[in-house]
PDB file of C-alpha atoms in Angstrom:
ATOM      1  CA  MET D   1      -0.436 -36.728 -53.764  1.00 64.00           C
ATOM      2  CA  GLY D   2      -3.059 -37.303 -51.242  1.00 72.00           C
ATOM      3  CA  GLY D   3      -6.292 -36.346 -52.774  1.00 87.00           C
ATOM      4  CA  PRO D   4      -9.423 -34.787 -51.694  1.00 89.00           C
ATOM      5  CA  ASN D   5     -10.011 -37.164 -48.980  1.00 90.00           C
ATOM      6  CA  LEU D   6      -6.705 -36.160 -47.243  1.00 92.00           C
ATOM      7  CA  GLU D   7      -7.711 -32.599 -47.494  1.00 92.00           C
ATOM      8  CA  VAL D   8     -11.029 -33.272 -46.091  1.00 93.00           C
ATOM      9  CA  PHE D   9      -9.390 -35.144 -43.029  1.00 93.00           C
ATOM     10  CA  LYS D  10      -7.164 -32.571 -42.489  1.00 93.00           C
ATOM     11  CA  PHE D  11      -9.509 -29.949 -42.578  1.00 94.00           C
ATOM     12  CA  GLY D  12     -11.529 -31.837 -39.919  1.00 94.00           C
ATOM     13  CA  MET D  13      -8.470 -32.190 -37.913  1.00 94.00           C
ATOM     14  CA  TYR D  14      -7.827 -28.469 -37.947  1.00 95.00           C
ATOM     15  CA  ILE D  15     -11.467 -27.719 -36.975  1.00 96.00           C
ATOM     16  CA  MET D  16     -12.000 -30.561 -34.479  1.00 96.00           C
ATOM     17  CA  PHE D  17      -8.845 -30.525 -32.388  1.00 95.00           C
ATOM     18  CA  PRO D  18      -9.183 -27.023 -30.953  1.00 94.00           C
ATOM     19  CA  ILE D  19     -12.698 -27.781 -30.215  1.00 95.00           C
ATOM     20  CA  ALA D  20     -11.867 -31.073 -28.544  1.00 94.00           C
ATOM     21  CA  ILE D  21      -9.003 -29.356 -26.511  1.00 92.00           C
ATOM     22  CA  MET D  22     -11.395 -26.831 -25.203  1.00 91.00           C
ATOM     23  CA  TYR D  23     -14.286 -29.234 -24.430  1.00 92.00           C
ATOM     24  CA  TYR D  24     -11.814 -31.333 -22.392  1.00 88.00           C
ATOM     25  CA  TYR D  25     -10.358 -28.587 -20.563  1.00 85.00           C
ATOM     26  CA  GLY D  26     -13.727 -26.557 -19.995  1.00 85.00           C
ATOM     27  CA  THR D  27     -15.666 -29.385 -18.758  1.00 86.00           C
ATOM     28  CA  ASN D  28     -15.619 -30.502 -15.061  1.00 81.00           C
ATOM     29  CA  LEU D  29     -13.218 -27.900 -14.010  1.00 80.00           C
ATOM     30  CA  ASP D  30     -13.668 -28.023 -10.351  1.00 79.00           C
ATOM     31  CA  ASN D  31     -13.063 -31.700  -9.877  1.00 80.00           C
ATOM     32  CA  ARG D  32     -10.081 -31.963 -12.358  1.00 77.00           C
ATOM     33  CA  PHE D  33      -8.205 -29.006 -11.391  1.00 77.00           C
ATOM     34  CA  SER D  34      -9.075 -28.188  -7.844  1.00 80.00           C
ATOM     35  CA  VAL D  35      -6.297 -28.447  -4.988  1.00 84.00           C
ATOM     36  CA  PRO D  36      -7.844 -29.629  -1.815  1.00 84.00           C
ATOM     37  CA  ASP D  37      -7.504 -27.184   1.049  1.00 84.00           C
ATOM     38  CA  PHE D  38      -5.842 -24.510  -1.080  1.00 85.00           C
ATOM     39  CA  TRP D  39      -8.071 -21.541   0.550  1.00 85.00           C
ATOM     40  CA  PRO D  40      -8.015 -21.318   4.319  1.00 86.00           C
ATOM     41  CA  LYS D  41     -11.237 -21.992   6.263  1.00 88.00           C
ATOM     42  CA  ALA D  42     -13.178 -19.441   7.866  1.00 85.00           C
ATOM     43  CA  HIS D  43     -11.695 -20.044  11.487  1.00 86.00           C
ATOM     44  CA  GLN D  44      -8.118 -19.899  10.149  1.00 86.00           C
ATOM     45  CA  THR D  45      -8.331 -16.405   8.637  1.00 88.00           C
ATOM     46  CA  ASN D  46      -7.923 -13.061  10.361  1.00 87.00           C
ATOM     47  CA  ARG D  47     -11.176 -11.801  11.978  1.00 85.00           C
ATOM     48  CA  ILE D  48     -11.781  -8.103  12.044  1.00 89.00           C
ATOM     49  CA  PRO D  49     -13.240  -6.803  15.168  1.00 90.00           C
ATOM     50  CA  PHE D  50     -16.412  -4.678  14.487  1.00 93.00           C
ATOM     51  CA  GLU D  51     -17.681  -4.141  17.906  1.00 95.00           C
ATOM     52  CA  ARG D  52     -16.269  -1.487  20.367  1.00 96.00           C
ATOM     53  CA  ASN D  53     -15.172  -3.989  23.048  1.00 96.00           C
ATOM     54  CA  GLU D  54     -13.860  -6.309  20.438  1.00 94.00           C
ATOM     55  CA  ILE D  55     -11.588  -3.484  19.185  1.00 96.00           C
ATOM     56  CA  GLN D  56     -10.569  -2.455  22.707  1.00 97.00           C
ATOM     57  CA  SER D  57      -9.606  -5.949  23.513  1.00 95.00           C
ATOM     58  CA  GLU D  58      -7.793  -6.401  20.066  1.00 94.00           C
ATOM     59  CA  LEU D  59      -5.695  -3.124  20.906  1.00 96.00           C
ATOM     60  CA  GLU D  60      -4.773  -4.625  24.324  1.00 97.00           C
ATOM     61  CA  ARG D  61      -3.581  -7.907  22.897  1.00 95.00           C
ATOM     62  CA  LEU D  62      -1.537  -5.969  20.295  1.00 96.00           C
ATOM     63  CA  LYS D  63      -0.143  -3.542  22.900  1.00 97.00           C
ATOM     64  CA  ARG D  64       0.897  -6.685  25.143  1.00 98.00           C
ATOM     65  CA  ARG D  65       2.344  -8.402  22.208  1.00 97.00           C
ATOM     66  CA  ARG D  66       4.369  -5.323  21.031  1.00 97.00           C
ATOM     67  CA  LEU D  67       5.676  -4.774  24.717  1.00 97.00           C
ATOM     68  CA  GLU D  68       6.611  -8.490  25.051  1.00 97.00           C
ATOM     69  CA  LEU D  69       8.465  -8.230  21.776  1.00 97.00           C
ATOM     70  CA  ARG D  70      10.106  -4.942  23.022  1.00 97.00           C
ATOM     71  CA  GLU D  71      11.212  -6.457  26.317  1.00 96.00           C
ATOM     72  CA  ARG D  72      12.658  -9.568  24.567  1.00 95.00           C
ATOM     73  CA  ARG D  73      14.822  -7.349  22.030  1.00 94.00           C
ATOM     74  CA  LEU D  74      15.870  -5.390  24.999  1.00 94.00           C
ATOM     75  CA  ARG D  75      16.656  -8.447  27.004  1.00 93.00           C
ATOM     76  CA  SER D  76      18.909  -9.696  24.033  1.00 92.00           C
ATOM     77  CA  GLU D  77      20.521  -6.495  23.510  1.00 91.00           C
ATOM     78  CA  ARG D  78      21.594  -6.579  27.205  1.00 90.00           C
ATOM     79  CA  ASN D  79      22.598 -10.192  27.035  1.00 87.00           C
ATOM     80  CA  GLY D  80      24.914  -9.305  23.729  1.00 78.00           C
ATOM     81  CA  GLU D  81      26.605  -6.278  25.574  1.00 69.00           C
ATOM     82  CA  GLU D  82      27.597  -8.081  28.666  1.00 58.00           C
TER      83      GLU D  82
END
């Protein structure tokens, strides 16, 4: 059939193929598989307020937004009934 040289070649392929694949995918991962701008920048994320005045201003902003949305919802309900 193939002889001992074929068996040595097959054994070498069985050993080297997984090592070569792991080497290819394991080196230079940051440049090869990175997606540019995948994570948001620091100024694009939510910023949690820690100071007392920041918390108060954030609560006021949320209250204004909630009341504005409520007013818009009530206005649309009134327009829908008429």
